[in-house]
């Protein structure tokens, strides 16, 4: 559990030990990557992989590009944090559909405030500042 700006971000930013030198961490969406993504590392063997929870490349990489063993990938994908991040991404897509359905203008402050409310109701926490929210939703 990570605390940021007095908001508890369950499942994000905490490093977990998988054993045999493997660790993983689920990161929340950021300015450079608007999807939750996972880092898998083996420091001793200098293996570092990253991938979005939908299987697309994050930071230009996927787990397969980084030669992360399938059994390690499977273990991470079965984790509670991974499943939460995957559900969050699904909910972020629902937000995008709702914004489109309501024809909300994200260039206007009122539209961004309404969007932030929709985002918090559906996803449960705001990952973005109001100013960054339109850009983040475009990247999903």
PDB file of C-alpha atoms in Angstrom:
ATOM      1  CA  UNK A   1       0.000   0.000   0.000  1.00  0.00           C
ATOM      2  CA  UNK A   2       1.388   3.393  -1.028  1.00  0.00           C
ATOM      3  CA  UNK A   3       0.288   6.759   0.321  1.00  0.00           C
ATOM      4  CA  UNK A   4       0.427   9.670  -2.087  1.00  0.00           C
ATOM      5  CA  UNK A   5      -1.059  13.094  -1.404  1.00  0.00           C
ATOM      6  CA  UNK A   6      -3.058  11.526   1.456  1.00  0.00           C
ATOM      7  CA  UNK A   7      -4.742   9.081  -0.927  1.00  0.00           C
ATOM      8  CA  UNK A   8      -4.100   5.391  -0.392  1.00  0.00           C
ATOM      9  CA  UNK A   9      -3.163   3.730  -3.677  1.00  0.00           C
ATOM     10  CA  UNK A  10      -3.873   0.055  -2.972  1.00  0.00           C
ATOM     11  CA  UNK A  11      -1.885  -2.329  -5.113  1.00  0.00           C
ATOM     12  CA  UNK A  12       0.412   0.269  -6.654  1.00  0.00           C
ATOM     13  CA  UNK A  13       4.099   0.939  -6.094  1.00  0.00           C
ATOM     14  CA  UNK A  14       4.800  -1.868  -3.652  1.00  0.00           C
ATOM     15  CA  UNK A  15       7.581  -4.321  -4.560  1.00  0.00           C
ATOM     16  CA  UNK A  16       6.744  -7.980  -3.995  1.00  0.00           C
ATOM     17  CA  UNK A  17       9.212 -10.864  -3.705  1.00  0.00           C
ATOM     18  CA  UNK A  18       8.433 -13.893  -5.885  1.00  0.00           C
ATOM     19  CA  UNK A  19      11.381 -15.932  -4.620  1.00  0.00           C
ATOM     20  CA  UNK A  20      14.542 -17.108  -6.379  1.00  0.00           C
ATOM     21  CA  UNK A  21      15.611 -13.482  -6.916  1.00  0.00           C
ATOM     22  CA  UNK A  22      12.466 -12.366  -8.790  1.00  0.00           C
ATOM     23  CA  UNK A  23      10.481  -9.292  -7.731  1.00  0.00           C
ATOM     24  CA  UNK A  24       7.578  -7.400  -9.269  1.00  0.00           C
ATOM     25  CA  UNK A  25       5.854  -4.065  -8.824  1.00  0.00           C
ATOM     26  CA  UNK A  26       2.592  -2.756 -10.272  1.00  0.00           C
ATOM     27  CA  UNK A  27       2.767   0.930 -11.226  1.00  0.00           C
ATOM     28  CA  UNK A  28      -0.196   3.212 -11.690  1.00  0.00           C
ATOM     29  CA  UNK A  29      -0.657   5.184 -14.885  1.00  0.00           C
ATOM     30  CA  UNK A  30       1.809   8.020 -15.332  1.00  0.00           C
ATOM     31  CA  UNK A  31       2.379  10.893 -17.747  1.00  0.00           C
ATOM     32  CA  UNK A  32       4.517   8.717 -20.010  1.00  0.00           C
ATOM     33  CA  UNK A  33       2.226   5.699 -19.837  1.00  0.00           C
ATOM     34  CA  UNK A  34      -1.492   6.013 -19.238  1.00  0.00           C
ATOM     35  CA  UNK A  35      -2.099   2.371 -18.333  1.00  0.00           C
ATOM     36  CA  UNK A  36      -1.280   0.425 -15.178  1.00  0.00           C
ATOM     37  CA  UNK A  37       1.883  -1.570 -15.860  1.00  0.00           C
ATOM     38  CA  UNK A  38       4.073  -4.173 -14.202  1.00  0.00           C
ATOM     39  CA  UNK A  39       7.827  -4.311 -13.684  1.00  0.00           C
ATOM     40  CA  UNK A  40       9.432  -7.736 -13.166  1.00  0.00           C
ATOM     41  CA  UNK A  41      13.073  -7.812 -12.127  1.00  0.00           C
ATOM     42  CA  UNK A  42      15.852 -10.235 -11.345  1.00  0.00           C
ATOM     43  CA  UNK A  43      18.697  -7.995 -10.126  1.00  0.00           C
ATOM     44  CA  UNK A  44      21.309 -10.729  -9.876  1.00  0.00           C
ATOM     45  CA  UNK A  45      20.784 -11.795 -13.515  1.00  0.00           C
ATOM     46  CA  UNK A  46      20.206  -8.184 -14.678  1.00  0.00           C
ATOM     47  CA  UNK A  47      16.768  -8.982 -16.131  1.00  0.00           C
ATOM     48  CA  UNK A  48      14.268  -6.120 -16.140  1.00  0.00           C
ATOM     49  CA  UNK A  49      10.913  -6.449 -17.863  1.00  0.00           C
ATOM     50  CA  UNK A  50       7.885  -4.197 -18.060  1.00  0.00           C
ATOM     51  CA  UNK A  51       4.489  -4.543 -19.698  1.00  0.00           C
ATOM     52  CA  UNK A  52       1.059  -2.907 -19.523  1.00  0.00           C
ATOM     53  CA  UNK A  53      -1.623  -5.028 -17.859  1.00  0.00           C
ATOM     54  CA  UNK A  54      -3.315  -5.437 -21.237  1.00  0.00           C
ATOM     55  CA  UNK A  55      -0.160  -7.086 -22.632  1.00  0.00           C
ATOM     56  CA  UNK A  56       0.964  -4.123 -24.736  1.00  0.00           C
ATOM     57  CA  UNK A  57       4.445  -2.644 -24.514  1.00  0.00           C
ATOM     58  CA  UNK A  58       5.275  -0.270 -21.678  1.00  0.00           C
ATOM     59  CA  UNK A  59       8.464   1.767 -21.820  1.00  0.00           C
ATOM     60  CA  UNK A  60       8.928   0.097 -25.216  1.00  0.00           C
ATOM     61  CA  UNK A  61       9.067  -3.429 -23.755  1.00  0.00           C
ATOM     62  CA  UNK A  62       6.988  -6.510 -23.070  1.00  0.00           C
ATOM     63  CA  UNK A  63       7.813  -9.417 -20.762  1.00  0.00           C
ATOM     64  CA  UNK A  64       8.701 -11.630 -23.722  1.00  0.00           C
ATOM     65  CA  UNK A  65      11.104  -8.969 -25.094  1.00  0.00           C
ATOM     66  CA  UNK A  66      12.865  -9.023 -21.730  1.00  0.00           C
ATOM     67  CA  UNK A  67      13.085 -12.817 -21.554  1.00  0.00           C
ATOM     68  CA  UNK A  68      10.970 -13.097 -18.411  1.00  0.00           C
ATOM     69  CA  UNK A  69      10.232 -16.832 -17.938  1.00  0.00           C
ATOM     70  CA  UNK A  70       6.589 -17.801 -18.584  1.00  0.00           C
ATOM     71  CA  UNK A  71       6.243 -19.327 -15.097  1.00  0.00           C
ATOM     72  CA  UNK A  72       7.311 -15.996 -13.511  1.00  0.00           C
ATOM     73  CA  UNK A  73       4.883 -14.076 -15.768  1.00  0.00           C
ATOM     74  CA  UNK A  74       2.093 -16.481 -14.770  1.00  0.00           C
ATOM     75  CA  UNK A  75       2.797 -16.027 -11.076  1.00  0.00           C
ATOM     76  CA  UNK A  76       2.657 -12.232 -11.420  1.00  0.00           C
ATOM     77  CA  UNK A  77      -0.548 -12.349 -13.486  1.00  0.00           C
ATOM     78  CA  UNK A  78      -2.188 -14.444 -10.750  1.00  0.00           C
ATOM     79  CA  UNK A  79      -1.344 -11.833  -8.084  1.00  0.00           C
ATOM     80  CA  UNK A  80      -3.940  -9.687  -6.360  1.00  0.00           C
ATOM     81  CA  UNK A  81      -2.180  -6.444  -7.383  1.00  0.00           C
ATOM     82  CA  UNK A  82      -2.071  -7.441 -11.065  1.00  0.00           C
ATOM     83  CA  UNK A  83      -5.765  -8.345 -11.036  1.00  0.00           C
ATOM     84  CA  UNK A  84      -6.617  -5.024  -9.397  1.00  0.00           C
ATOM     85  CA  UNK A  85      -4.612  -3.090 -12.003  1.00  0.00           C
ATOM     86  CA  UNK A  86      -6.324  -5.031 -14.798  1.00  0.00           C
ATOM     87  CA  UNK A  87      -9.734  -4.191 -13.309  1.00  0.00           C
ATOM     88  CA  UNK A  88      -8.687  -0.536 -12.984  1.00  0.00           C
ATOM     89  CA  UNK A  89      -7.759  -0.443 -16.684  1.00  0.00           C
ATOM     90  CA  UNK A  90     -11.128  -1.961 -17.596  1.00  0.00           C
ATOM     91  CA  UNK A  91     -12.833   0.720 -15.510  1.00  0.00           C
ATOM     92  CA  UNK A  92     -10.733   3.488 -17.109  1.00  0.00           C
ATOM     93  CA  UNK A  93     -12.014   2.335 -20.487  1.00  0.00           C
ATOM     94  CA  UNK A  94     -15.577   2.533 -19.103  1.00  0.00           C
ATOM     95  CA  UNK A  95     -14.847   6.141 -18.108  1.00  0.00           C
ATOM     96  CA  UNK A  96     -13.684   6.929 -21.640  1.00  0.00           C
ATOM     97  CA  UNK A  97     -16.865   5.419 -23.108  1.00  0.00           C
ATOM     98  CA  UNK A  98     -19.012   7.379 -20.635  1.00  0.00           C
ATOM     99  CA  UNK A  99     -17.261  10.651 -21.538  1.00  0.00           C
ATOM    100  CA  UNK A 100     -17.850   9.936 -25.208  1.00  0.00           C
ATOM    101  CA  UNK A 101     -21.499   8.981 -24.587  1.00  0.00           C
ATOM    102  CA  UNK A 102     -22.126  12.218 -22.684  1.00  0.00           C
ATOM    103  CA  UNK A 103     -20.151  14.254 -25.255  1.00  0.00           C
ATOM    104  CA  UNK A 104     -18.175  15.976 -22.484  1.00  0.00           C
ATOM    105  CA  UNK A 105     -15.834  18.723 -23.677  1.00  0.00           C
ATOM    106  CA  UNK A 106     -12.507  18.035 -21.942  1.00  0.00           C
ATOM    107  CA  UNK A 107     -11.123  21.390 -23.063  1.00  0.00           C
ATOM    108  CA  UNK A 108     -13.456  23.154 -20.641  1.00  0.00           C
ATOM    109  CA  UNK A 109     -12.889  23.186 -16.890  1.00  0.00           C
ATOM    110  CA  UNK A 110     -16.468  22.073 -16.207  1.00  0.00           C
ATOM    111  CA  UNK A 111     -15.955  19.066 -18.487  1.00  0.00           C
ATOM    112  CA  UNK A 112     -12.745  18.111 -16.689  1.00  0.00           C
ATOM    113  CA  UNK A 113     -14.452  18.382 -13.294  1.00  0.00           C
ATOM    114  CA  UNK A 114     -17.359  16.201 -14.445  1.00  0.00           C
ATOM    115  CA  UNK A 115     -14.867  13.728 -15.918  1.00  0.00           C
ATOM    116  CA  UNK A 116     -12.890  13.606 -12.667  1.00  0.00           C
ATOM    117  CA  UNK A 117     -16.119  12.788 -10.825  1.00  0.00           C
ATOM    118  CA  UNK A 118     -16.991  10.023 -13.290  1.00  0.00           C
ATOM    119  CA  UNK A 119     -13.441   8.681 -13.021  1.00  0.00           C
ATOM    120  CA  UNK A 120     -13.527   8.584  -9.220  1.00  0.00           C
ATOM    121  CA  UNK A 121     -16.978   6.934  -9.170  1.00  0.00           C
ATOM    122  CA  UNK A 122     -16.037   4.229 -11.688  1.00  0.00           C
ATOM    123  CA  UNK A 123     -12.339   3.631 -10.925  1.00  0.00           C
ATOM    124  CA  UNK A 124     -12.460   4.534  -7.255  1.00  0.00           C
ATOM    125  CA  UNK A 125      -9.456   6.876  -7.117  1.00  0.00           C
ATOM    126  CA  UNK A 126      -8.078   9.728  -9.191  1.00  0.00           C
ATOM    127  CA  UNK A 127      -4.701   8.853 -10.685  1.00  0.00           C
ATOM    128  CA  UNK A 128      -4.379  12.131 -12.564  1.00  0.00           C
ATOM    129  CA  UNK A 129      -4.539  15.845 -11.954  1.00  0.00           C
ATOM    130  CA  UNK A 130      -7.470  17.559 -13.681  1.00  0.00           C
ATOM    131  CA  UNK A 131      -5.088  19.097 -16.217  1.00  0.00           C
ATOM    132  CA  UNK A 132      -3.588  15.750 -17.222  1.00  0.00           C
ATOM    133  CA  UNK A 133      -6.843  13.755 -17.285  1.00  0.00           C
ATOM    134  CA  UNK A 134      -7.758  14.508 -20.947  1.00  0.00           C
ATOM    135  CA  UNK A 135      -4.323  13.406 -22.159  1.00  0.00           C
ATOM    136  CA  UNK A 136      -4.410  10.291 -20.025  1.00  0.00           C
ATOM    137  CA  UNK A 137      -7.798   9.248 -21.380  1.00  0.00           C
ATOM    138  CA  UNK A 138      -6.625   9.714 -24.955  1.00  0.00           C
ATOM    139  CA  UNK A 139      -3.800   7.251 -24.319  1.00  0.00           C
ATOM    140  CA  UNK A 140      -6.077   4.503 -22.982  1.00  0.00           C
TER     141      UNK A 140
END
